mmCIF file of C-alpha atoms and ligand atoms in Angstrom:
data_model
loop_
_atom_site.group_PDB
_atom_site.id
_atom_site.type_symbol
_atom_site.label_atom_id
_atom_site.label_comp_id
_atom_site.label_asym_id
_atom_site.label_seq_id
_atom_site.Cartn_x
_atom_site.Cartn_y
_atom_site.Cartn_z
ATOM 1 C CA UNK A 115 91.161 -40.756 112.210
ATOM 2 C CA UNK A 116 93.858 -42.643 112.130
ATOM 3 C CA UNK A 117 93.724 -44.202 116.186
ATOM 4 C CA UNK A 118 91.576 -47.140 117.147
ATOM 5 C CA UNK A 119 87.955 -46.534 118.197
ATOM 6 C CA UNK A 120 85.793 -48.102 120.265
ATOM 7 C CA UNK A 121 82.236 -48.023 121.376
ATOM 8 C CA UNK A 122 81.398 -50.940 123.695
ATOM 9 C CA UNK A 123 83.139 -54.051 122.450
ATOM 10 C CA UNK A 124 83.377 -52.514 118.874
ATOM 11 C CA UNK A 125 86.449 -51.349 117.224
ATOM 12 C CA UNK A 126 87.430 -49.494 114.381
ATOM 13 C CA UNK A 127 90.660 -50.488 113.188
ATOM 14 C CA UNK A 128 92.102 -48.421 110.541
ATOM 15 C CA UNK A 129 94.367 -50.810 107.712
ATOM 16 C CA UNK A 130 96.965 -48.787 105.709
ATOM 17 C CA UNK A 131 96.610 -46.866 102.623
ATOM 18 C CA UNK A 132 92.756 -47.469 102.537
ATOM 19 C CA UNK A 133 89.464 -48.583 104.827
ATOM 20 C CA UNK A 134 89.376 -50.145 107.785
ATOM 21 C CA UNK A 135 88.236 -52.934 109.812
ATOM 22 C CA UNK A 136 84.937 -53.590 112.259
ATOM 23 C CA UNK A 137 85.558 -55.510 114.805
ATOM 24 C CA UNK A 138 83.512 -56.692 117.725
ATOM 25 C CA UNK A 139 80.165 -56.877 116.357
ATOM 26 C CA UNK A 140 77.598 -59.296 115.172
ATOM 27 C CA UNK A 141 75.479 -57.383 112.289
ATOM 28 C CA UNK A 142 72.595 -59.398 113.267
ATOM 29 C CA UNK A 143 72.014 -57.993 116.456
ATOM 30 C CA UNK A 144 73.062 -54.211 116.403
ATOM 31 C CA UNK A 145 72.524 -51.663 118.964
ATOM 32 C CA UNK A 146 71.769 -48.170 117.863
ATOM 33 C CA UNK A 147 75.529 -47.229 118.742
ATOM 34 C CA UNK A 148 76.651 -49.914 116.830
ATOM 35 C CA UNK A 149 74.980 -48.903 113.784
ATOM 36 C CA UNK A 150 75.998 -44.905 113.874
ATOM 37 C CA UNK A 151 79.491 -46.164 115.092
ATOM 38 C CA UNK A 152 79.219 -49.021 111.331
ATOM 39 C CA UNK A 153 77.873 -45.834 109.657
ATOM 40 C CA UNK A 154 80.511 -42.714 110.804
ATOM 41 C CA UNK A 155 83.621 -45.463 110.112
ATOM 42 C CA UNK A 156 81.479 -46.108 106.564
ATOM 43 C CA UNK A 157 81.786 -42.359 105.847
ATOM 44 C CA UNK A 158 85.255 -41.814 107.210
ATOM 45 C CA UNK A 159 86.819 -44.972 105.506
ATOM 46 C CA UNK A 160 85.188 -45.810 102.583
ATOM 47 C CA UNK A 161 85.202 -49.565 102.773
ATOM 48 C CA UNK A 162 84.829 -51.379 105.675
ATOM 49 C CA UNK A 163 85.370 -54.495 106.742
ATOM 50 C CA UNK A 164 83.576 -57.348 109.186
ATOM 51 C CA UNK A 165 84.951 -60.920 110.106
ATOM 52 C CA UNK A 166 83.427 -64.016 111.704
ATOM 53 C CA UNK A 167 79.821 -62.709 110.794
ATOM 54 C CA UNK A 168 76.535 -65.328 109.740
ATOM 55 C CA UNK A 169 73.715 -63.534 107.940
ATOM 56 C CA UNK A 170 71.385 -65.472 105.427
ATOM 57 C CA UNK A 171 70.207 -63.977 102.332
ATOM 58 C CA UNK A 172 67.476 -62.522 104.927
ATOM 59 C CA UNK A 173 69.847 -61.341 107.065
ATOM 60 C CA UNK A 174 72.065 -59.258 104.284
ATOM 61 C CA UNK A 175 68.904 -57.754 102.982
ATOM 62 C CA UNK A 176 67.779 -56.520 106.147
ATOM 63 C CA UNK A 177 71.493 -55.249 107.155
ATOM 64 C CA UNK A 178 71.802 -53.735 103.683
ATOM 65 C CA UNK A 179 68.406 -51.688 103.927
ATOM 66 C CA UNK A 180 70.143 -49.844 107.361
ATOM 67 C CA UNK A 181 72.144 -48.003 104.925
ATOM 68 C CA UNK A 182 69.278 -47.147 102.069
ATOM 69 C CA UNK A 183 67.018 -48.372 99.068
ATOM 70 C CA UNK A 184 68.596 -51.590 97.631
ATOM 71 C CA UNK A 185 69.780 -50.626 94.108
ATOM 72 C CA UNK A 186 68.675 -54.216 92.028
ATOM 73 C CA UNK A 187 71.393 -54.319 89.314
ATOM 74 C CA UNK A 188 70.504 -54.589 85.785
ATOM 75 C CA UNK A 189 72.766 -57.061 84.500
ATOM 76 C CA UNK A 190 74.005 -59.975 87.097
ATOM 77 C CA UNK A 191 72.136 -62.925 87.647
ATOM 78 C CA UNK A 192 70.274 -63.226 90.940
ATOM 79 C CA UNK A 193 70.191 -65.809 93.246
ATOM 80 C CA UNK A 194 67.386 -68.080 93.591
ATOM 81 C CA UNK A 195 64.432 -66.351 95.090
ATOM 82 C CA UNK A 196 66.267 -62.796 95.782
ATOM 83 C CA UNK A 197 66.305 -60.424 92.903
ATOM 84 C CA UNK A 198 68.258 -58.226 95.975
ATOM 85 C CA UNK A 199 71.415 -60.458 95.924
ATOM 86 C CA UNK A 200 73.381 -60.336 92.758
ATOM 87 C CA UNK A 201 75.495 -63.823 92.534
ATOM 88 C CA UNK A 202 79.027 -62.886 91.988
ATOM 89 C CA UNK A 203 80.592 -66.299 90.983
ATOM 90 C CA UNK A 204 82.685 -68.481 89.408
ATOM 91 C CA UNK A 205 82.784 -72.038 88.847
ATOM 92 C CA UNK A 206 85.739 -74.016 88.439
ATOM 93 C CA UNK A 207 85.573 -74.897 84.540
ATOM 94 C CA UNK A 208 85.449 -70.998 84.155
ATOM 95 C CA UNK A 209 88.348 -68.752 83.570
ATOM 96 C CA UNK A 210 87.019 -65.235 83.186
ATOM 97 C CA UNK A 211 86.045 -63.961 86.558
ATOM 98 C CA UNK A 212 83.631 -61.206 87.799
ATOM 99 C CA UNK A 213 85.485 -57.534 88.485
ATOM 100 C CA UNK A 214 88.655 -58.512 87.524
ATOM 101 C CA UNK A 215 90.133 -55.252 86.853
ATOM 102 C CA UNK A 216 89.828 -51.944 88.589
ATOM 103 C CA UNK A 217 86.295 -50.491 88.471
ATOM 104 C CA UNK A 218 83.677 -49.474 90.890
ATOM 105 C CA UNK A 219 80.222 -50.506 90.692
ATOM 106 C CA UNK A 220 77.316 -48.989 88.742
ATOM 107 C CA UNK A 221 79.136 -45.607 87.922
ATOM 108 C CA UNK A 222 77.562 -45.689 84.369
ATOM 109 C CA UNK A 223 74.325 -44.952 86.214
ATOM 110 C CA UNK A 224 73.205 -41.434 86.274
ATOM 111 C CA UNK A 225 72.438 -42.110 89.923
ATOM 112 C CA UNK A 226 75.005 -44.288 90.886
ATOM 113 C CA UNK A 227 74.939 -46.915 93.776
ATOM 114 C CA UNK A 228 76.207 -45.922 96.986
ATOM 115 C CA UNK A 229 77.988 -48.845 97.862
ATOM 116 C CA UNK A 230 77.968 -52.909 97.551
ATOM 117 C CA UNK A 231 77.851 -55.012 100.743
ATOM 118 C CA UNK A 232 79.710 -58.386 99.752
ATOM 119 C CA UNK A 233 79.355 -61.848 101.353
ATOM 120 C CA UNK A 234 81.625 -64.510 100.989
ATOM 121 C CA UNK A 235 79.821 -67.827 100.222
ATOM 122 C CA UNK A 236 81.928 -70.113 99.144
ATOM 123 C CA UNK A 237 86.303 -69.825 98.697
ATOM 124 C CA UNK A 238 88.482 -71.185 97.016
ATOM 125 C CA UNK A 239 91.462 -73.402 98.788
ATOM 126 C CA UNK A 240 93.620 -69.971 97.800
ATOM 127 C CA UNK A 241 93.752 -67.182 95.994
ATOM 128 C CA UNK A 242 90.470 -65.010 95.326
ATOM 129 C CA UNK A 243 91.691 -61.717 97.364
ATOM 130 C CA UNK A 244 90.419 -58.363 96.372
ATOM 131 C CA UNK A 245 92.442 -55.237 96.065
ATOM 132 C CA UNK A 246 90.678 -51.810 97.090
ATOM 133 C CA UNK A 247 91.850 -48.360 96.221
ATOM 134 C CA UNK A 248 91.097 -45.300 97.727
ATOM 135 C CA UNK A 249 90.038 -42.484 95.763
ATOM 136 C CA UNK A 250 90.357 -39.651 98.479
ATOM 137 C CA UNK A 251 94.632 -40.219 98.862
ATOM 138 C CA UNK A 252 94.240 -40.866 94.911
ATOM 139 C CA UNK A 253 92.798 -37.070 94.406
ATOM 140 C CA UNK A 254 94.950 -35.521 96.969
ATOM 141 C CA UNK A 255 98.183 -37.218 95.661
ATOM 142 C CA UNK A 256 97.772 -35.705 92.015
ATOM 143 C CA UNK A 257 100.080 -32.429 91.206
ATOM 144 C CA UNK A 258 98.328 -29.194 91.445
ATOM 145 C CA UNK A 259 98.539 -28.864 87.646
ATOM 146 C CA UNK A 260 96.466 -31.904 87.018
ATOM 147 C CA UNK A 261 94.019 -30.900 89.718
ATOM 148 C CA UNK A 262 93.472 -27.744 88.011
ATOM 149 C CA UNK A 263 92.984 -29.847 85.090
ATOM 150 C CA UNK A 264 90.467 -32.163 85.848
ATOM 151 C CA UNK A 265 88.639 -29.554 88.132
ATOM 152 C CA UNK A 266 85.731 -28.869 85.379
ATOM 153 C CA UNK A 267 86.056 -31.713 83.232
ATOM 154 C CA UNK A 268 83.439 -34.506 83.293
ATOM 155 C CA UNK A 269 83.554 -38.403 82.086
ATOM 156 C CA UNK A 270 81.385 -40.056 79.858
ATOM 157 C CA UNK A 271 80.577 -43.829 82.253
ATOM 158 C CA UNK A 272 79.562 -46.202 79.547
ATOM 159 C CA UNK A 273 78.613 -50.391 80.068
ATOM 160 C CA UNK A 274 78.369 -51.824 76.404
ATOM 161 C CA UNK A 275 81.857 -52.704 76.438
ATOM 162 C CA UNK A 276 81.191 -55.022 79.458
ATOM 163 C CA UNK A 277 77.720 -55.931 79.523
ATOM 164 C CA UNK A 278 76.472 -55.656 75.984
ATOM 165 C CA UNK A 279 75.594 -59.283 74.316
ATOM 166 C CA UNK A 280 78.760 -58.681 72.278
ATOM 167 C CA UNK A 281 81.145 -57.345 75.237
ATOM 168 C CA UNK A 282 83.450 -58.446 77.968
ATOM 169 C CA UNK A 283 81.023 -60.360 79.978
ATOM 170 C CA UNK A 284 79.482 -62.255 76.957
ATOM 171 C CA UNK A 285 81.513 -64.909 75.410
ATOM 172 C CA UNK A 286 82.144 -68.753 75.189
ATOM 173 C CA UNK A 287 82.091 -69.194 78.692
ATOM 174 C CA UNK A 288 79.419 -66.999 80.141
ATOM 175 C CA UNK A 289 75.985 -65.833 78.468
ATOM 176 C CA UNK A 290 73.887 -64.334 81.499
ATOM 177 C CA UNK A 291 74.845 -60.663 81.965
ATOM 178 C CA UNK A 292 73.554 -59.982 78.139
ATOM 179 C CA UNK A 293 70.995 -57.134 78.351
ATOM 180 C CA UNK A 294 71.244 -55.112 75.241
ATOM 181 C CA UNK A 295 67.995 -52.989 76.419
ATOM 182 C CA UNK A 296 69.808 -52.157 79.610
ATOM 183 C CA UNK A 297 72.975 -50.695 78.120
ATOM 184 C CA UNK A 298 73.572 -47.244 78.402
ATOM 185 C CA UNK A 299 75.865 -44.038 79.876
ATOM 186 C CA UNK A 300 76.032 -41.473 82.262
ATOM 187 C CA UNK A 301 78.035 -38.281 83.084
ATOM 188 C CA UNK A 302 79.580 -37.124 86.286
ATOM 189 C CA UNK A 303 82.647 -34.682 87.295
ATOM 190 C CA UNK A 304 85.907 -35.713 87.276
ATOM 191 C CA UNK A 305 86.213 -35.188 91.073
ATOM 192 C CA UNK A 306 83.348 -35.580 92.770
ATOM 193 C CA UNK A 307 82.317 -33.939 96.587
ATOM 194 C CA UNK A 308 81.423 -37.209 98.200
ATOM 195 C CA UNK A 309 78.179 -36.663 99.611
ATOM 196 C CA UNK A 310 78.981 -38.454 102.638
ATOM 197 C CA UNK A 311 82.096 -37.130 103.952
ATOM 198 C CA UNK A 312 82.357 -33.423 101.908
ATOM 199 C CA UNK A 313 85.693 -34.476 100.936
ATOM 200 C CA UNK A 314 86.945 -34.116 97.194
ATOM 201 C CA UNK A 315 87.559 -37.723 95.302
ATOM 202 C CA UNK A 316 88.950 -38.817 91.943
ATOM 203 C CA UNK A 317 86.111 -40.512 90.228
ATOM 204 C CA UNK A 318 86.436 -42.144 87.015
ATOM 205 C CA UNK A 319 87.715 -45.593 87.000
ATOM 206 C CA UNK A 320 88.992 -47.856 84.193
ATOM 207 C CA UNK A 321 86.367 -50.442 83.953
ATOM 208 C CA UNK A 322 83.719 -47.735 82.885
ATOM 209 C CA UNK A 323 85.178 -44.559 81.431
ATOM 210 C CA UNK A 324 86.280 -44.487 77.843
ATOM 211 C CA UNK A 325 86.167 -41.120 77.012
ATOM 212 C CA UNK A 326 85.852 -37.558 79.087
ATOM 213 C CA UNK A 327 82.409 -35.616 77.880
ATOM 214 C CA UNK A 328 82.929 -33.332 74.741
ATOM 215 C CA UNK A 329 86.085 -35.567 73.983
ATOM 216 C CA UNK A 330 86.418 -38.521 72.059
ATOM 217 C CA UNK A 331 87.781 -41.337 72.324
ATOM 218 C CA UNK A 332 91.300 -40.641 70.900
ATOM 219 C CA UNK A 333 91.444 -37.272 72.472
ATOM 220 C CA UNK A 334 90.760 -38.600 75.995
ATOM 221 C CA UNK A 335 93.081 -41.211 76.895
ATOM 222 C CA UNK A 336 97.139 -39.241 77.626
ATOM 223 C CA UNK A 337 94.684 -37.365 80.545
ATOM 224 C CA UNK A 338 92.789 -40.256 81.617
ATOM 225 C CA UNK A 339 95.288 -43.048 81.714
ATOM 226 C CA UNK A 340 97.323 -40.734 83.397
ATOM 227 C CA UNK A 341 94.976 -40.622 86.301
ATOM 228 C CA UNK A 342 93.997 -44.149 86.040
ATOM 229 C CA UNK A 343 97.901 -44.991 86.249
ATOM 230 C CA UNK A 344 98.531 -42.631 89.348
ATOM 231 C CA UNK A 345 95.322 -44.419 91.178
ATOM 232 C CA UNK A 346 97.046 -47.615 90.412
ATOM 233 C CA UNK A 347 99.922 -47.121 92.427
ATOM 234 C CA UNK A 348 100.145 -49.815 95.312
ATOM 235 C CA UNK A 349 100.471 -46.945 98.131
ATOM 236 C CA UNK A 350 96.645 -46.429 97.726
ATOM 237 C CA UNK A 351 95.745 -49.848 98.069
ATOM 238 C CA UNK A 352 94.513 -52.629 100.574
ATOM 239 C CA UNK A 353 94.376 -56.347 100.259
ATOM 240 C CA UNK A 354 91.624 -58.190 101.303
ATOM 241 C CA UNK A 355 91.891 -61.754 102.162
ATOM 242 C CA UNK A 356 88.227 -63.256 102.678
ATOM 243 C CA UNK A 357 87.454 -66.189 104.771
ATOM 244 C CA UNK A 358 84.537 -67.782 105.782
ATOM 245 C CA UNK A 359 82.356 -65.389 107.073
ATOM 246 C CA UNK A 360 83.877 -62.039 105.844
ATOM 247 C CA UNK A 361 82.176 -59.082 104.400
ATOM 248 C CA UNK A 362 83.523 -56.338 102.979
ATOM 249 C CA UNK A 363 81.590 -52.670 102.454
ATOM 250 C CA UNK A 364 82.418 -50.496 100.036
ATOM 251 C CA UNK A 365 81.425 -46.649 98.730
ATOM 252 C CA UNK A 366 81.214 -46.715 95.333
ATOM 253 C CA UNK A 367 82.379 -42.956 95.647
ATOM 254 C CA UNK A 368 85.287 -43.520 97.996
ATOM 255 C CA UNK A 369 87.341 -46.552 96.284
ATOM 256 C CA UNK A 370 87.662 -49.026 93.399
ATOM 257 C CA UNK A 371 87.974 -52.748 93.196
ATOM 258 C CA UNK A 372 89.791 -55.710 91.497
ATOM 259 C CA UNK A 373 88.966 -59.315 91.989
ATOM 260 C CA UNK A 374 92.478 -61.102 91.372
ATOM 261 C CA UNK A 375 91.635 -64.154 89.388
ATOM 262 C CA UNK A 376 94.459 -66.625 90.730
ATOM 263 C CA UNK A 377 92.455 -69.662 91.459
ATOM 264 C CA UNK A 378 91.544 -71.561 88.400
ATOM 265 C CA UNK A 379 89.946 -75.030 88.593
ATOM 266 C CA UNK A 380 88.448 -73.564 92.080
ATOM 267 C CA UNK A 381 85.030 -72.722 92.969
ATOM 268 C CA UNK A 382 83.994 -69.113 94.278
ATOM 269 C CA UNK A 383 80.670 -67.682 94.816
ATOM 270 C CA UNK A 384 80.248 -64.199 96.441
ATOM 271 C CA UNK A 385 76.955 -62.431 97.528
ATOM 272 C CA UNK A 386 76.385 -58.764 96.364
ATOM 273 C CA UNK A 387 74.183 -56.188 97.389
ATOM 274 C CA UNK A 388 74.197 -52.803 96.114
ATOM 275 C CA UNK A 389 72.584 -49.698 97.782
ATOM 276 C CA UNK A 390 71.132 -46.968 96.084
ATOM 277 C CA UNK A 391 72.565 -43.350 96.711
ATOM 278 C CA UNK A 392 72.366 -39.912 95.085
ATOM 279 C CA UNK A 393 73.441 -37.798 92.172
ATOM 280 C CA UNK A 394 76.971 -36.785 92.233
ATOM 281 C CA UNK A 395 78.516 -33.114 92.374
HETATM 282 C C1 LIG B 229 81.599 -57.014 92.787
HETATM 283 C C2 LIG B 229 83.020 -57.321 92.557
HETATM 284 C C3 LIG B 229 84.769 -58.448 93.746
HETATM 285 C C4 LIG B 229 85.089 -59.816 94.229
HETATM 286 O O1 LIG B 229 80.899 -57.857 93.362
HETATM 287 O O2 LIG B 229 81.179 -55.917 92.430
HETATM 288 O O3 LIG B 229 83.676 -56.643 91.837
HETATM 289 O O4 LIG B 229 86.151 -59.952 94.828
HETATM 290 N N1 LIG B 229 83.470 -58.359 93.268
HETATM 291 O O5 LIG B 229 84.307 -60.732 93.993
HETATM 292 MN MN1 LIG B 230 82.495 -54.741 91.427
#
């Protein structure tokens, strides 16, 4: 898993420590090889990557719904005309940024998404990278004590904290995430068998889980920040640099995220879809 592959003029170029890059292909016009070849380095990698592409809002719809059912999210404002696309922005009088801390997306759904397609729109001069983190090397890393550990236990995913009209996302600066009637939790295992690739995967992540299930909240965190500071260490991680026309793909199931926030006074504006997937076990 580790060599180059190559179907035609596509590659699969592994990065280190987590996903891998796509080259050689333009997602608007893909053969059927080209789309098993997008979907096996999906499920091997976790993320994957694409440079140089073009797709409209059209065009990311109808590459996202190769992969499944879009999953519309509940809280982030749409673009104009596409409940689909979530807009993942910030403007250049705003300092609080979208995803800036480790977290993967929709976990606190009792169905969570399978993974978020994201399209660069508009970058800032510099700055605006995105750290991944792969869960898989983050599971098999922990000490056999802690495994045995977390082997039965199962988190509590809650979104009030970020979403809520009084949370994170809700302040001075930025009003439209509020959806009180949308706030909620779910429970999944600790490690989860990603459905895609049967491998085990450490799955709770810091944006969402407060607490494991039959804990509370002051009982939970020595265990959990424990595994939230082992899946923190850089040797799991990859750095994304975007440019115009980049696109990352990630499983939900497979890695977290963190938006660095290191270009104030700068617009950014990202596109995100989110594809639905299946309970988790
Ligand atoms: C997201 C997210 C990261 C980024 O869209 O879910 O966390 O770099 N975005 O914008
Ligand atoms: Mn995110």
């Amino acid at each position: 898993m580790n060599a180059h592959t190559t179907v035609g003029q596509l590659t699969v170029k592994p990065l280190p420590n987590c996903g891998a890059e796509v080259l050689g292909i333009d997602l608007n016009n893909l053969s059927d090889s080209e789309l098993a070849a997008v979907k096996k380095a999906y499920a091997d990698y976790g993320i994957i990557f694409f440079r140089d592409q073009k797709l409209t809002e059209d065009q990311h719809i109808a590459f996202a719904k190769k992969f499944g059912e879009i999953d519309i999210n509940k809280f982030f404002p749409h673009i104009d005309g596409y409940r689909e696309i979530a807009k993942v922005g910030k403007e250049k009088e705003q300092k609080t940024n979208i995803g800036g801390g480790w977290h993967t997306d929709h976990s606190y759904d009792q169905v969570p998404a399978m993974g978020s397609i994201l399209v660069a729109r508009q970058l800032p001069p510099e700055g605006g990278d995105t750290l991944f983190a792969n869960m898989y090397a983050a599971y098999e890393t922990l000490d056999d004590e802690t495994k045995a550990q977390i082997a039965n236990l199962k988190a509590v995913h809650s979104n009030g904290h970020v979403f809520g009209s009084k949370a994170y996302y809700n302040n001075e600066e930025r009003t439209e995430f509020a959806n009180d009637e949308a706030v909620g939790e779910a429970v999944h295992p600790v490690v989860i068998t990603h459905p895609l690739s049967g491998k085990k995967a450490l799955y709770v992540n810091p944006g969402f889980v407060l607490r494991f299930e039959g804990q509370t909240m002051q009982e939970s965190p020595p265990l959990l920040h424990k595994l939230f500071a082992h899946a923190m260490n850089a040797r799991f991680h990859t750095r994304f640099q975007w440019k115009p026309g980049s696109i990352a793909f990630w499983d939900n199931r497979a890695t977290w995220h963190f938006a660095l926030n290191d270009y104030h006074g700068h617009d950014r504006l990202m596109h995100r879809i989110t594809i639905a997937g299946v309970a988790l076990n």
